[in-house]
Amino acid sequence: MHTSPAPASDTAPTQPAEQADVIVCGGGLAGYCAALAALQEGGRVVMLEKLDAVGGSTVISGGAMAFACTDEQQAAGITDSDAQLLSDLQKVGGGRNDPLLLQAYVAAQLGTYRWLKQHGVQFHSVQLGGGQSVPRSNRVDTEQMIAALECSARATGRFELRCNAQAQRLRRLGHGGGLELLVSEGAAPGRPLRANRGIVLATGGFSRSEEWLGVFAPLQTRALRIGGRGNTGDGLRMGMALGANLRDMGYVRGTFGVHPSAGTEQRLLIHAIFKGGIAVNLDGRRFIDESVSYKISGDACLEQRDALAYQIFDAGIMALSVPGVTTSDFQDALASGHLVQADSIAALAAELDIDAATLTATLERYNHDVALHGRDTEFGRDGLANHYGTLRRIDTAPFYAYASTSAVLATYAGLAIDAQARVLDVYGEPIPGLYAAGEVTGGFHGAAYMTGSSLGKSAVFGRIAGRHAAKLRTTTSGDPPCDCFPAARP
């Protein structure tokens, strides 16, 4: 039988492996926190970013970080605690979260917040978000945050960033358990890069992979795709090839509140619902308690006609607009033409092509409940978010509507890790030398997501992963790759 020679990329590399103490895959928040924490332990760190620029989903997010007892909370007179933060995470996650991960997060969150500040990250305000019993969305400019962390990393003189560098395959070295990556840069064939201490996977999720979404989250095929363009599940594949377990894959959900015209990597997202607005479907009827996590609202929206809804609010809520805060900058949405304004509910209904009588009846019932009971009797809403805050009547002209759907920005599920950010195999054992942080991991969020906990866990566990990866020292730098794993495919 005639066989053609295998292409070079299908054979194991024979050239000597380049080495680094710690290799970080992915240039988002988790990756930068891992790199900086590793650098603080000494040694050389190489960061691989497969795209031509860093940032990933971090820089297109709303910039909320779920930290408790911050300076910004105290300045705003907000009382919070570790116990309250832990309780909120457990409740929103439906008890499906890994308790050890939650405990590790809560124990490290305030220290991580202060660490970020020490490295130049600027926090601007604190807002109420989904699933929060008190306002704890500590807001940052995500691009400023990434730039500040990179500046600190480069200042060590031991940090190297390689963009357009694709980690093709993770390989286990011989008997000592060390790891190396096969890395391609541009058109060059893959070359081995070996970690003397550890590898951190911070490659993001799989929001831009139709294959993975089809397998794990088929409902989200109705949702928009606005996640980072590099989020195609690379880290999952590399971890799974070494036997990594997965967590939370059945809980992948989109984010409610994204304008249906949003393109990829656009921040057309507001949450007037958390300031007191309501959500109605194309028939002018409410369909959910708007104070729940916007992940739950997102799934509920996908079940409505055309997977569309409108956030309805009035002048009183418009006055609560916060400039520069993506989800609360209602004035910016008006100026950009994405917000519909009208002088009456009937006129607003006409603009939206909704039956005026139905929308009017919906608002009348809601306003009556708020005035008489202080709570909504149709869906049980009793606060702005997670039982916090006082409901407001929506009765002061002008009135506003923001077309909204659910969009997959991030997947919040993936590799199983422990409290030291070590990747766990299917038997619950750590894979030596392999760590993960950020969106590529699962087990933290559970059944749903609290605003700010994605960036929060990226920072906390990125820092934990980098610190532990840098402390690990392998003794097998001369070992050949294990022959039980085939070479990388192109």
Tab-separated table of C-alpha atoms in Angstrom:
chain	number	residue	atom	x	y	z
A	1	MET	CA	0.000	0.000	0.000
A	2	HIS	CA	1.404	3.349	-0.998
A	3	THR	CA	1.569	5.987	1.738
A	4	SER	CA	2.642	9.598	1.365
A	5	PRO	CA	5.224	11.048	3.718
A	6	ALA	CA	3.643	12.757	6.711
A	7	PRO	CA	3.831	16.546	6.678
A	8	ALA	CA	6.421	18.072	8.948
A	9	SER	CA	3.751	19.425	11.295
A	10	ASP	CA	2.444	15.884	11.867
A	11	THR	CA	5.700	14.525	13.199
A	12	ALA	CA	7.261	15.034	16.594
A	13	PRO	CA	9.683	17.966	16.652
A	14	THR	CA	13.354	17.013	16.714
A	15	GLN	CA	14.952	20.418	17.335
A	16	PRO	CA	16.123	21.216	20.886
A	17	ALA	CA	13.389	22.708	23.046
A	18	GLU	CA	13.593	26.342	24.055
A	19	GLN	CA	12.963	26.756	27.765
A	20	ALA	CA	11.242	29.156	30.152
A	21	ASP	CA	10.564	28.867	33.844
A	22	VAL	CA	6.823	29.516	33.489
A	23	ILE	CA	4.765	29.576	30.300
A	24	VAL	CA	1.439	31.410	30.307
A	25	CYS	CA	-0.991	30.718	27.456
A	26	GLY	CA	-3.343	33.637	26.921
A	27	GLY	CA	-3.021	37.419	27.250
A	28	GLY	CA	-6.193	38.374	29.099
A	29	LEU	CA	-6.588	39.317	32.743
A	30	ALA	CA	-6.011	35.786	34.077
A	31	GLY	CA	-2.871	35.441	31.973
A	32	TYR	CA	-1.392	38.752	33.060
A	33	CYS	CA	-2.130	38.122	36.731
A	34	ALA	CA	-0.519	34.689	36.414
A	35	ALA	CA	2.526	36.112	34.653
A	36	LEU	CA	3.035	38.920	37.164
A	37	ALA	CA	2.583	36.622	40.162
A	38	ALA	CA	5.083	34.151	38.663
A	39	LEU	CA	7.578	36.919	38.004
A	40	GLN	CA	7.359	37.956	41.635
A	41	GLU	CA	8.553	34.450	42.527
A	42	GLY	CA	11.623	34.863	40.289
A	43	GLY	CA	12.590	33.293	36.989
A	44	ARG	CA	11.640	33.966	33.375
A	45	VAL	CA	8.054	34.015	32.075
A	46	VAL	CA	6.979	33.671	28.458
A	47	MET	CA	3.394	34.634	27.575
A	48	LEU	CA	1.912	33.191	24.386
A	49	GLU	CA	-0.981	35.052	22.737
A	50	LYS	CA	-2.310	33.501	19.556
A	51	LEU	CA	-3.824	36.768	18.284
A	52	ASP	CA	-1.984	39.899	17.186
A	53	ALA	CA	-2.999	41.811	20.318
A	54	VAL	CA	-3.605	40.984	23.961
A	55	GLY	CA	-6.772	41.553	25.996
A	56	GLY	CA	-9.140	38.813	24.869
A	57	SER	CA	-12.626	38.891	26.372
A	58	THR	CA	-11.323	41.021	29.234
A	59	VAL	CA	-11.146	44.203	27.185
A	60	ILE	CA	-14.609	43.791	25.694
A	61	SER	CA	-16.260	43.050	29.031
A	62	GLY	CA	-18.092	45.596	31.151
A	63	GLY	CA	-15.143	45.935	33.529
A	64	ALA	CA	-16.909	44.819	36.730
A	65	MET	CA	-14.929	43.036	39.434
A	66	ALA	CA	-16.771	41.394	42.340
A	67	PHE	CA	-14.677	42.388	45.341
A	68	ALA	CA	-16.020	43.029	48.840
A	69	CYS	CA	-14.986	45.660	51.421
A	70	THR	CA	-13.228	47.840	48.849
A	71	ASP	CA	-12.290	51.495	49.206
A	72	GLU	CA	-14.943	52.368	46.630
A	73	GLN	CA	-17.656	50.583	48.596
A	74	GLN	CA	-16.636	52.283	51.823
A	75	ALA	CA	-16.594	55.705	50.138
A	76	ALA	CA	-20.139	55.045	48.892
A	77	GLY	CA	-21.310	53.954	52.357
A	78	ILE	CA	-21.860	50.351	51.268
A	79	THR	CA	-21.471	47.654	53.923
A	80	ASP	CA	-20.229	44.325	52.609
A	81	SER	CA	-18.395	41.308	54.004
A	82	ASP	CA	-16.619	38.109	53.022
A	83	ALA	CA	-19.544	36.126	54.420
A	84	GLN	CA	-22.043	38.061	52.310
A	85	LEU	CA	-19.918	37.651	49.189
A	86	LEU	CA	-19.633	33.906	49.790
A	87	SER	CA	-23.363	33.589	50.392
A	88	ASP	CA	-24.201	35.428	47.174
A	89	LEU	CA	-21.861	33.254	45.116
A	90	GLN	CA	-23.404	30.109	46.583
A	91	LYS	CA	-26.981	31.263	46.046
A	92	VAL	CA	-26.494	32.458	42.484
A	93	GLY	CA	-24.617	29.269	41.656
A	94	GLY	CA	-27.488	27.182	42.966
A	95	GLY	CA	-25.158	25.333	45.294
A	96	ARG	CA	-23.466	23.731	42.297
A	97	ASN	CA	-20.205	25.630	42.849
A	98	ASP	CA	-17.112	23.926	44.219
A	99	PRO	CA	-17.061	25.181	47.843
A	100	LEU	CA	-13.258	25.021	48.034
A	101	LEU	CA	-12.938	27.343	45.039
A	102	LEU	CA	-15.412	29.789	46.549
A	103	GLN	CA	-13.581	29.770	49.865
A	104	ALA	CA	-10.238	30.331	48.136
A	105	TYR	CA	-11.704	33.222	46.165
A	106	VAL	CA	-13.212	34.924	49.193
A	107	ALA	CA	-10.014	34.502	51.207
A	108	ALA	CA	-7.887	36.076	48.456
A	109	GLN	CA	-10.224	38.637	46.880
A	110	LEU	CA	-9.449	41.712	48.991
A	111	GLY	CA	-5.725	41.069	48.883
A	112	THR	CA	-5.933	40.675	45.103
A	113	TYR	CA	-7.868	43.941	44.818
A	114	ARG	CA	-5.112	45.746	46.737
A	115	TRP	CA	-2.422	43.965	44.688
A	116	LEU	CA	-4.037	45.184	41.467
A	117	LYS	CA	-4.073	48.731	42.822
A	118	GLN	CA	-0.406	48.462	43.754
A	119	HIS	CA	0.327	47.649	40.128
A	120	GLY	CA	-1.498	50.684	38.800
A	121	VAL	CA	-5.000	49.352	38.122
A	122	GLN	CA	-7.525	52.148	38.634
A	123	PHE	CA	-10.962	51.497	40.127
A	124	HIS	CA	-13.509	54.184	39.277
A	125	SER	CA	-16.871	53.393	40.853
A	126	VAL	CA	-19.020	50.680	42.371
A	127	GLN	CA	-22.379	49.608	40.951
A	128	LEU	CA	-25.092	47.048	41.668
A	129	GLY	CA	-25.013	43.960	39.471
A	130	GLY	CA	-26.951	40.764	38.949
A	131	GLY	CA	-26.866	38.337	41.859
A	132	GLN	CA	-25.388	40.883	44.267
A	133	SER	CA	-27.081	41.519	47.610
A	134	VAL	CA	-25.195	44.832	47.836
A	135	PRO	CA	-23.432	46.843	45.111
A	136	ARG	CA	-19.993	45.297	44.586
A	137	SER	CA	-19.296	45.703	40.870
A	138	ASN	CA	-16.022	47.570	41.285
A	139	ARG	CA	-15.486	49.138	37.862
A	140	VAL	CA	-12.248	49.410	35.927
A	141	ASP	CA	-11.193	50.491	32.462
A	142	THR	CA	-10.196	47.073	31.153
A	143	GLU	CA	-7.650	48.351	28.648
A	144	GLN	CA	-5.986	50.474	31.343
A	145	MET	CA	-5.906	47.422	33.619
A	146	ILE	CA	-4.163	45.191	31.056
A	147	ALA	CA	-1.688	47.967	30.197
A	148	ALA	CA	-0.839	48.526	33.871
A	149	LEU	CA	-0.205	44.829	34.501
A	150	GLU	CA	1.955	44.516	31.397
A	151	CYS	CA	3.981	47.538	32.486
A	152	SER	CA	4.675	45.908	35.849
A	153	ALA	CA	5.574	42.614	34.179
A	154	ARG	CA	7.996	44.216	31.722
A	155	ALA	CA	9.629	46.202	34.519
A	156	THR	CA	11.040	42.946	35.908
A	157	GLY	CA	13.159	42.400	32.801
A	158	ARG	CA	12.182	38.712	32.818
A	159	PHE	CA	8.925	38.855	30.890
A	160	GLU	CA	8.507	38.068	27.212
A	161	LEU	CA	5.259	38.477	25.296
A	162	ARG	CA	4.862	36.639	22.014
A	163	CYS	CA	1.817	37.568	19.962
A	164	ASN	CA	0.701	35.507	16.952
A	165	ALA	CA	2.056	32.509	18.845
A	166	GLN	CA	-0.302	29.533	18.778
A	167	ALA	CA	0.125	26.754	21.338
A	168	GLN	CA	-0.764	23.765	19.194
A	169	ARG	CA	-0.331	20.901	21.605
A	170	LEU	CA	0.567	20.285	25.239
A	171	ARG	CA	2.944	17.374	25.763
A	172	ARG	CA	3.962	15.519	28.896
A	173	LEU	CA	7.684	14.891	29.253
A	174	GLY	CA	9.108	11.530	30.284
A	175	HIS	CA	8.931	10.044	33.731
A	176	GLY	CA	9.293	13.193	35.811
A	177	GLY	CA	6.059	14.806	34.692
A	178	GLY	CA	7.416	17.999	33.125
A	179	LEU	CA	5.518	19.695	30.299
A	180	GLU	CA	6.239	21.384	27.011
A	181	LEU	CA	4.214	23.044	24.297
A	182	LEU	CA	4.456	22.849	20.559
A	183	VAL	CA	4.194	26.479	19.461
A	184	SER	CA	3.763	27.875	15.960
A	185	GLU	CA	4.483	31.522	15.216
A	186	GLY	CA	3.214	32.872	11.925
A	187	ALA	CA	4.044	30.578	9.014
A	188	ALA	CA	6.902	28.913	10.864
A	189	PRO	CA	6.498	25.232	11.773
A	190	GLY	CA	5.812	24.346	15.377
A	191	ARG	CA	8.734	24.478	17.803
A	192	PRO	CA	8.909	23.017	21.306
A	193	LEU	CA	8.852	25.346	24.301
A	194	ARG	CA	9.550	23.660	27.616
A	195	ALA	CA	8.482	24.790	31.088
A	196	ASN	CA	11.091	24.310	33.795
A	197	ARG	CA	8.509	24.981	36.485
A	198	GLY	CA	4.913	25.085	35.234
A	199	ILE	CA	2.410	26.020	32.528
A	200	VAL	CA	-0.675	28.161	33.104
A	201	LEU	CA	-3.595	27.826	30.702
A	202	ALA	CA	-5.468	31.142	30.527
A	203	THR	CA	-6.801	30.759	27.014
A	204	GLY	CA	-10.403	31.846	27.623
A	205	GLY	CA	-13.550	29.897	26.882
A	206	PHE	CA	-15.251	28.619	23.752
A	207	SER	CA	-17.841	31.296	22.961
A	208	ARG	CA	-16.528	31.510	19.390
A	209	SER	CA	-16.532	27.784	18.726
A	210	GLU	CA	-19.681	26.545	17.041
A	211	GLU	CA	-18.426	22.987	17.506
A	212	TRP	CA	-18.086	23.260	21.302
A	213	LEU	CA	-21.287	25.264	21.739
A	214	GLY	CA	-23.138	22.681	19.701
A	215	VAL	CA	-21.862	19.926	21.977
A	216	PHE	CA	-22.246	21.594	25.370
A	217	ALA	CA	-24.783	24.430	24.931
A	218	PRO	CA	-27.103	23.864	21.966
A	219	LEU	CA	-29.669	26.362	23.344
A	220	GLN	CA	-27.119	29.129	22.777
A	221	THR	CA	-27.287	28.652	19.028
A	222	ARG	CA	-30.087	31.287	19.186
A	223	ALA	CA	-27.840	33.758	20.997
A	224	LEU	CA	-25.441	36.305	19.532
A	225	ARG	CA	-21.691	35.658	19.560
A	226	ILE	CA	-19.732	38.570	20.979
A	227	GLY	CA	-16.865	36.900	22.846
A	228	GLY	CA	-13.193	37.403	22.130
A	229	ARG	CA	-12.322	36.064	18.695
A	230	GLY	CA	-9.620	33.836	20.147
A	231	ASN	CA	-12.034	31.998	22.448
A	232	THR	CA	-12.247	28.738	20.540
A	233	GLY	CA	-11.529	26.236	23.297
A	234	ASP	CA	-7.784	25.746	22.786
A	235	GLY	CA	-7.087	25.340	26.496
A	236	LEU	CA	-9.839	22.770	26.855
A	237	ARG	CA	-8.335	20.635	24.115
A	238	MET	CA	-4.833	20.835	25.567
A	239	GLY	CA	-6.007	19.985	29.066
A	240	MET	CA	-8.297	17.192	27.946
A	241	ALA	CA	-5.454	15.604	25.968
A	242	LEU	CA	-3.709	15.077	29.313
A	243	GLY	CA	-6.831	13.691	30.971
A	244	ALA	CA	-8.269	16.855	32.495
A	245	ASN	CA	-11.790	16.762	33.890
A	246	LEU	CA	-14.464	19.357	33.024
A	247	ARG	CA	-16.895	21.287	35.245
A	248	ASP	CA	-20.116	23.292	34.732
A	249	MET	CA	-20.417	22.467	31.028
A	250	GLY	CA	-24.177	22.053	31.370
A	251	TYR	CA	-24.592	25.605	32.697
A	252	VAL	CA	-23.263	27.630	29.765
A	253	ARG	CA	-25.516	30.657	29.333
A	254	GLY	CA	-25.553	33.933	27.450
A	255	THR	CA	-25.821	37.454	28.814
A	256	PHE	CA	-29.141	39.315	28.692
A	257	GLY	CA	-29.175	42.987	27.758
A	258	VAL	CA	-27.116	43.015	24.572
A	259	HIS	CA	-28.554	45.009	21.681
A	260	PRO	CA	-29.449	42.673	18.771
A	261	SER	CA	-27.438	44.834	16.364
A	262	ALA	CA	-24.207	44.228	18.291
A	263	GLY	CA	-21.341	42.991	16.195
A	264	THR	CA	-18.507	40.800	17.392
A	265	GLU	CA	-16.546	42.263	20.293
A	266	GLN	CA	-18.988	45.197	20.733
A	267	ARG	CA	-20.116	46.439	24.153
A	268	LEU	CA	-23.732	47.266	23.236
A	269	LEU	CA	-24.926	46.164	26.657
A	270	ILE	CA	-26.960	47.987	29.297
A	271	HIS	CA	-28.765	46.792	32.418
A	272	ALA	CA	-31.522	49.284	33.113
A	273	ILE	CA	-33.287	46.368	34.819
A	274	PHE	CA	-30.859	46.632	37.743
A	275	LYS	CA	-31.720	50.304	38.178
A	276	GLY	CA	-35.460	49.561	38.301
A	277	GLY	CA	-36.494	48.937	34.703
A	278	ILE	CA	-38.516	45.951	33.523
A	279	ALA	CA	-38.155	43.566	30.575
A	280	VAL	CA	-41.027	42.808	28.200
A	281	ASN	CA	-41.266	40.525	25.196
A	282	LEU	CA	-42.525	41.444	21.733
A	283	ASP	CA	-46.093	41.027	22.990
A	284	GLY	CA	-45.541	43.700	25.635
A	285	ARG	CA	-45.596	41.281	28.561
A	286	ARG	CA	-43.048	40.685	31.285
A	287	PHE	CA	-41.583	37.174	31.352
A	288	ILE	CA	-39.261	37.004	34.378
A	289	ASP	CA	-38.235	38.516	37.704
A	290	GLU	CA	-35.738	41.043	36.364
A	291	SER	CA	-33.635	41.029	39.538
A	292	VAL	CA	-32.202	37.552	38.924
A	293	SER	CA	-28.816	36.915	37.331
A	294	TYR	CA	-28.711	38.167	33.761
A	295	LYS	CA	-27.596	34.662	32.800
A	296	ILE	CA	-31.003	33.338	33.858
A	297	SER	CA	-32.719	36.281	32.140
A	298	GLY	CA	-30.699	35.466	29.037
A	299	ASP	CA	-32.063	31.943	28.783
A	300	ALA	CA	-35.589	33.221	29.435
A	301	CYS	CA	-35.174	35.759	26.628
A	302	LEU	CA	-34.110	33.047	24.193
A	303	GLU	CA	-37.456	31.352	24.827
A	304	GLN	CA	-39.409	34.446	23.771
A	305	ARG	CA	-40.595	35.153	20.242
A	306	ASP	CA	-37.606	35.917	18.000
A	307	ALA	CA	-35.405	35.636	21.124
A	308	LEU	CA	-35.972	39.372	21.652
A	309	ALA	CA	-37.113	41.637	24.481
A	310	TYR	CA	-37.113	45.300	25.485
A	311	GLN	CA	-35.848	46.876	28.685
A	312	ILE	CA	-38.424	49.553	29.558
A	313	PHE	CA	-37.662	52.474	31.882
A	314	ASP	CA	-38.477	56.137	32.466
A	315	ALA	CA	-36.912	59.533	33.142
A	316	GLY	CA	-36.307	58.705	36.793
A	317	ILE	CA	-34.160	55.716	35.869
A	318	MET	CA	-32.471	57.615	33.036
A	319	ALA	CA	-31.304	60.088	35.684
A	320	LEU	CA	-29.322	57.226	37.248
A	321	SER	CA	-27.158	56.868	34.134
A	322	VAL	CA	-23.451	56.531	34.983
A	323	PRO	CA	-21.073	57.939	32.338
A	324	GLY	CA	-18.337	55.552	31.255
A	325	VAL	CA	-19.859	52.487	32.949
A	326	THR	CA	-20.910	50.282	30.066
A	327	THR	CA	-23.956	48.637	31.601
A	328	SER	CA	-25.236	51.838	33.256
A	329	ASP	CA	-24.447	54.497	30.631
A	330	PHE	CA	-27.982	54.991	29.364
A	331	GLN	CA	-27.233	58.463	28.011
A	332	ASP	CA	-24.566	57.014	25.757
A	333	ALA	CA	-27.063	54.440	24.454
A	334	LEU	CA	-29.463	57.295	23.671
A	335	ALA	CA	-26.788	59.344	21.934
A	336	SER	CA	-25.703	56.359	19.817
A	337	GLY	CA	-29.253	55.805	18.597
A	338	HIS	CA	-29.728	52.427	20.273
A	339	LEU	CA	-32.310	53.664	22.772
A	340	VAL	CA	-35.901	54.421	21.734
A	341	GLN	CA	-37.497	57.463	23.438
A	342	ALA	CA	-41.147	58.524	23.534
A	343	ASP	CA	-43.339	60.932	25.516
A	344	SER	CA	-45.932	58.301	26.482
A	345	ILE	CA	-46.234	54.550	26.851
A	346	ALA	CA	-48.649	54.449	23.911
A	347	ALA	CA	-46.178	56.317	21.718
A	348	LEU	CA	-43.381	54.040	22.861
A	349	ALA	CA	-45.473	50.988	21.997
A	350	ALA	CA	-46.081	52.390	18.528
A	351	GLU	CA	-42.332	52.881	18.019
A	352	LEU	CA	-41.735	49.278	19.050
A	353	ASP	CA	-44.660	47.833	17.080
A	354	ILE	CA	-46.112	46.443	20.316
A	355	ASP	CA	-49.825	46.496	21.154
A	356	ALA	CA	-50.281	49.707	23.167
A	357	ALA	CA	-53.070	48.323	25.349
A	358	THR	CA	-50.968	45.325	26.388
A	359	LEU	CA	-47.856	47.346	27.212
A	360	THR	CA	-49.939	49.906	29.102
A	361	ALA	CA	-51.620	47.157	31.130
A	362	THR	CA	-48.227	45.623	31.930
A	363	LEU	CA	-46.903	48.934	33.267
A	364	GLU	CA	-50.110	49.671	35.174
A	365	ARG	CA	-50.025	46.326	36.970
A	366	TYR	CA	-46.336	46.664	37.799
A	367	ASN	CA	-46.688	50.246	39.058
A	368	HIS	CA	-49.755	49.303	41.120
A	369	ASP	CA	-47.817	46.450	42.770
A	370	VAL	CA	-44.877	48.702	43.551
A	371	ALA	CA	-47.082	51.415	45.044
A	372	LEU	CA	-49.344	49.079	47.038
A	373	HIS	CA	-47.024	46.223	48.029
A	374	GLY	CA	-43.495	47.435	47.389
A	375	ARG	CA	-43.014	44.245	45.406
A	376	ASP	CA	-44.140	42.625	42.170
A	377	THR	CA	-46.925	40.073	42.568
A	378	GLU	CA	-46.596	38.557	39.082
A	379	PHE	CA	-43.051	37.172	39.298
A	380	GLY	CA	-42.128	37.904	42.899
A	381	ARG	CA	-39.595	40.645	42.270
A	382	ASP	CA	-38.794	42.432	45.533
A	383	GLY	CA	-35.600	44.342	44.716
A	384	LEU	CA	-33.403	45.765	42.012
A	385	ALA	CA	-31.033	42.774	42.116
A	386	ASN	CA	-30.968	39.765	44.424
A	387	HIS	CA	-33.421	41.301	46.933
A	388	TYR	CA	-31.365	44.515	47.201
A	389	GLY	CA	-32.807	47.982	46.620
A	390	THR	CA	-36.284	49.458	46.378
A	391	LEU	CA	-38.487	49.036	43.327
A	392	ARG	CA	-39.499	52.177	41.446
A	393	ARG	CA	-42.671	53.067	39.612
A	394	ILE	CA	-42.072	53.554	35.892
A	395	ASP	CA	-44.391	56.497	35.284
A	396	THR	CA	-42.385	59.643	34.479
A	397	ALA	CA	-42.031	60.778	30.851
A	398	PRO	CA	-40.083	60.469	28.699
A	399	PHE	CA	-40.058	56.695	28.471
A	400	TYR	CA	-37.301	54.543	26.989
A	401	ALA	CA	-36.864	51.093	25.464
A	402	TYR	CA	-33.672	49.202	24.737
A	403	ALA	CA	-33.933	46.216	22.404
A	404	SER	CA	-32.226	43.292	24.103
A	405	THR	CA	-31.297	39.710	23.436
A	406	SER	CA	-28.932	37.169	24.938
A	407	ALA	CA	-25.349	36.973	23.714
A	408	VAL	CA	-22.557	34.556	24.475
A	409	LEU	CA	-19.738	36.762	25.695
A	410	ALA	CA	-18.113	34.116	27.864
A	411	THR	CA	-18.794	30.480	28.719
A	412	TYR	CA	-17.795	30.248	32.434
A	413	ALA	CA	-17.185	26.498	32.257
A	414	GLY	CA	-14.205	24.311	31.532
A	415	LEU	CA	-11.231	22.603	33.139
A	416	ALA	CA	-11.603	21.358	36.688
A	417	ILE	CA	-9.120	22.987	39.071
A	418	ASP	CA	-8.459	22.922	42.802
A	419	ALA	CA	-7.920	25.819	45.207
A	420	GLN	CA	-4.274	26.059	44.090
A	421	ALA	CA	-5.425	26.392	40.450
A	422	ARG	CA	-3.950	22.981	39.603
A	423	VAL	CA	-5.747	21.252	36.732
A	424	LEU	CA	-7.395	18.034	37.922
A	425	ASP	CA	-7.724	14.867	35.907
A	426	VAL	CA	-10.849	12.723	35.662
A	427	TYR	CA	-9.908	10.985	38.924
A	428	GLY	CA	-9.562	14.256	40.798
A	429	GLU	CA	-5.758	14.132	40.866
A	430	PRO	CA	-3.624	17.169	39.932
A	431	ILE	CA	-1.842	16.981	36.577
A	432	PRO	CA	1.768	17.775	37.531
A	433	GLY	CA	2.955	21.178	36.366
A	434	LEU	CA	-0.362	22.227	34.804
A	435	TYR	CA	-2.414	25.169	36.112
A	436	ALA	CA	-5.388	27.075	34.750
A	437	ALA	CA	-7.232	30.305	35.497
A	438	GLY	CA	-9.993	32.467	34.117
A	439	GLU	CA	-12.694	31.520	31.684
A	440	VAL	CA	-11.019	28.260	30.666
A	441	THR	CA	-11.878	26.841	34.104
A	442	GLY	CA	-15.096	25.449	35.554
A	443	GLY	CA	-16.424	24.729	39.011
A	444	PHE	CA	-16.480	28.274	40.347
A	445	HIS	CA	-19.761	29.736	39.055
A	446	GLY	CA	-21.997	26.692	39.218
A	447	ALA	CA	-25.491	27.064	37.784
A	448	ALA	CA	-25.381	30.830	37.181
A	449	TYR	CA	-23.166	33.870	37.357
A	450	MET	CA	-22.890	36.898	39.640
A	451	THR	CA	-21.867	40.128	37.956
A	452	GLY	CA	-18.158	40.768	38.325
A	453	SER	CA	-17.235	37.253	39.355
A	454	SER	CA	-15.675	36.402	35.978
A	455	LEU	CA	-13.057	39.158	36.041
A	456	GLY	CA	-12.790	38.656	39.780
A	457	LYS	CA	-11.924	34.970	39.505
A	458	SER	CA	-9.576	35.684	36.588
A	459	ALA	CA	-7.526	37.985	38.798
A	460	VAL	CA	-7.693	35.866	41.953
A	461	PHE	CA	-6.967	32.481	40.394
A	462	GLY	CA	-4.577	33.914	37.822
A	463	ARG	CA	-2.493	35.199	40.704
A	464	ILE	CA	-2.778	31.872	42.548
A	465	ALA	CA	-1.868	29.879	39.423
A	466	GLY	CA	1.172	31.993	38.612
A	467	ARG	CA	2.491	31.872	42.142
A	468	HIS	CA	2.210	28.091	42.420
A	469	ALA	CA	3.461	27.412	38.880
A	470	ALA	CA	6.592	29.448	39.565
A	471	LYS	CA	7.356	27.536	42.749
A	472	LEU	CA	7.187	24.143	41.043
A	473	ARG	CA	10.582	22.967	39.820
A	474	THR	CA	10.879	19.959	37.542
A	475	THR	CA	13.951	17.777	37.345
A	476	THR	CA	13.321	16.325	33.928
A	477	SER	CA	14.505	19.019	31.531
A	478	GLY	CA	16.410	16.398	29.543
A	479	ASP	CA	13.592	13.859	29.326
A	480	PRO	CA	12.089	13.155	25.911
A	481	PRO	CA	8.384	13.683	25.310
A	482	CYS	CA	6.202	10.781	26.352
A	483	ASP	CA	5.429	8.710	23.241
A	484	CYS	CA	1.899	7.973	24.410
A	485	PHE	CA	0.707	11.325	22.990
A	486	PRO	CA	0.763	11.858	19.239
A	487	ALA	CA	2.360	14.922	17.738
A	488	ALA	CA	0.333	18.045	17.138
A	489	ARG	CA	-1.855	18.397	14.093
A	490	PRO	CA	-1.853	21.648	12.097
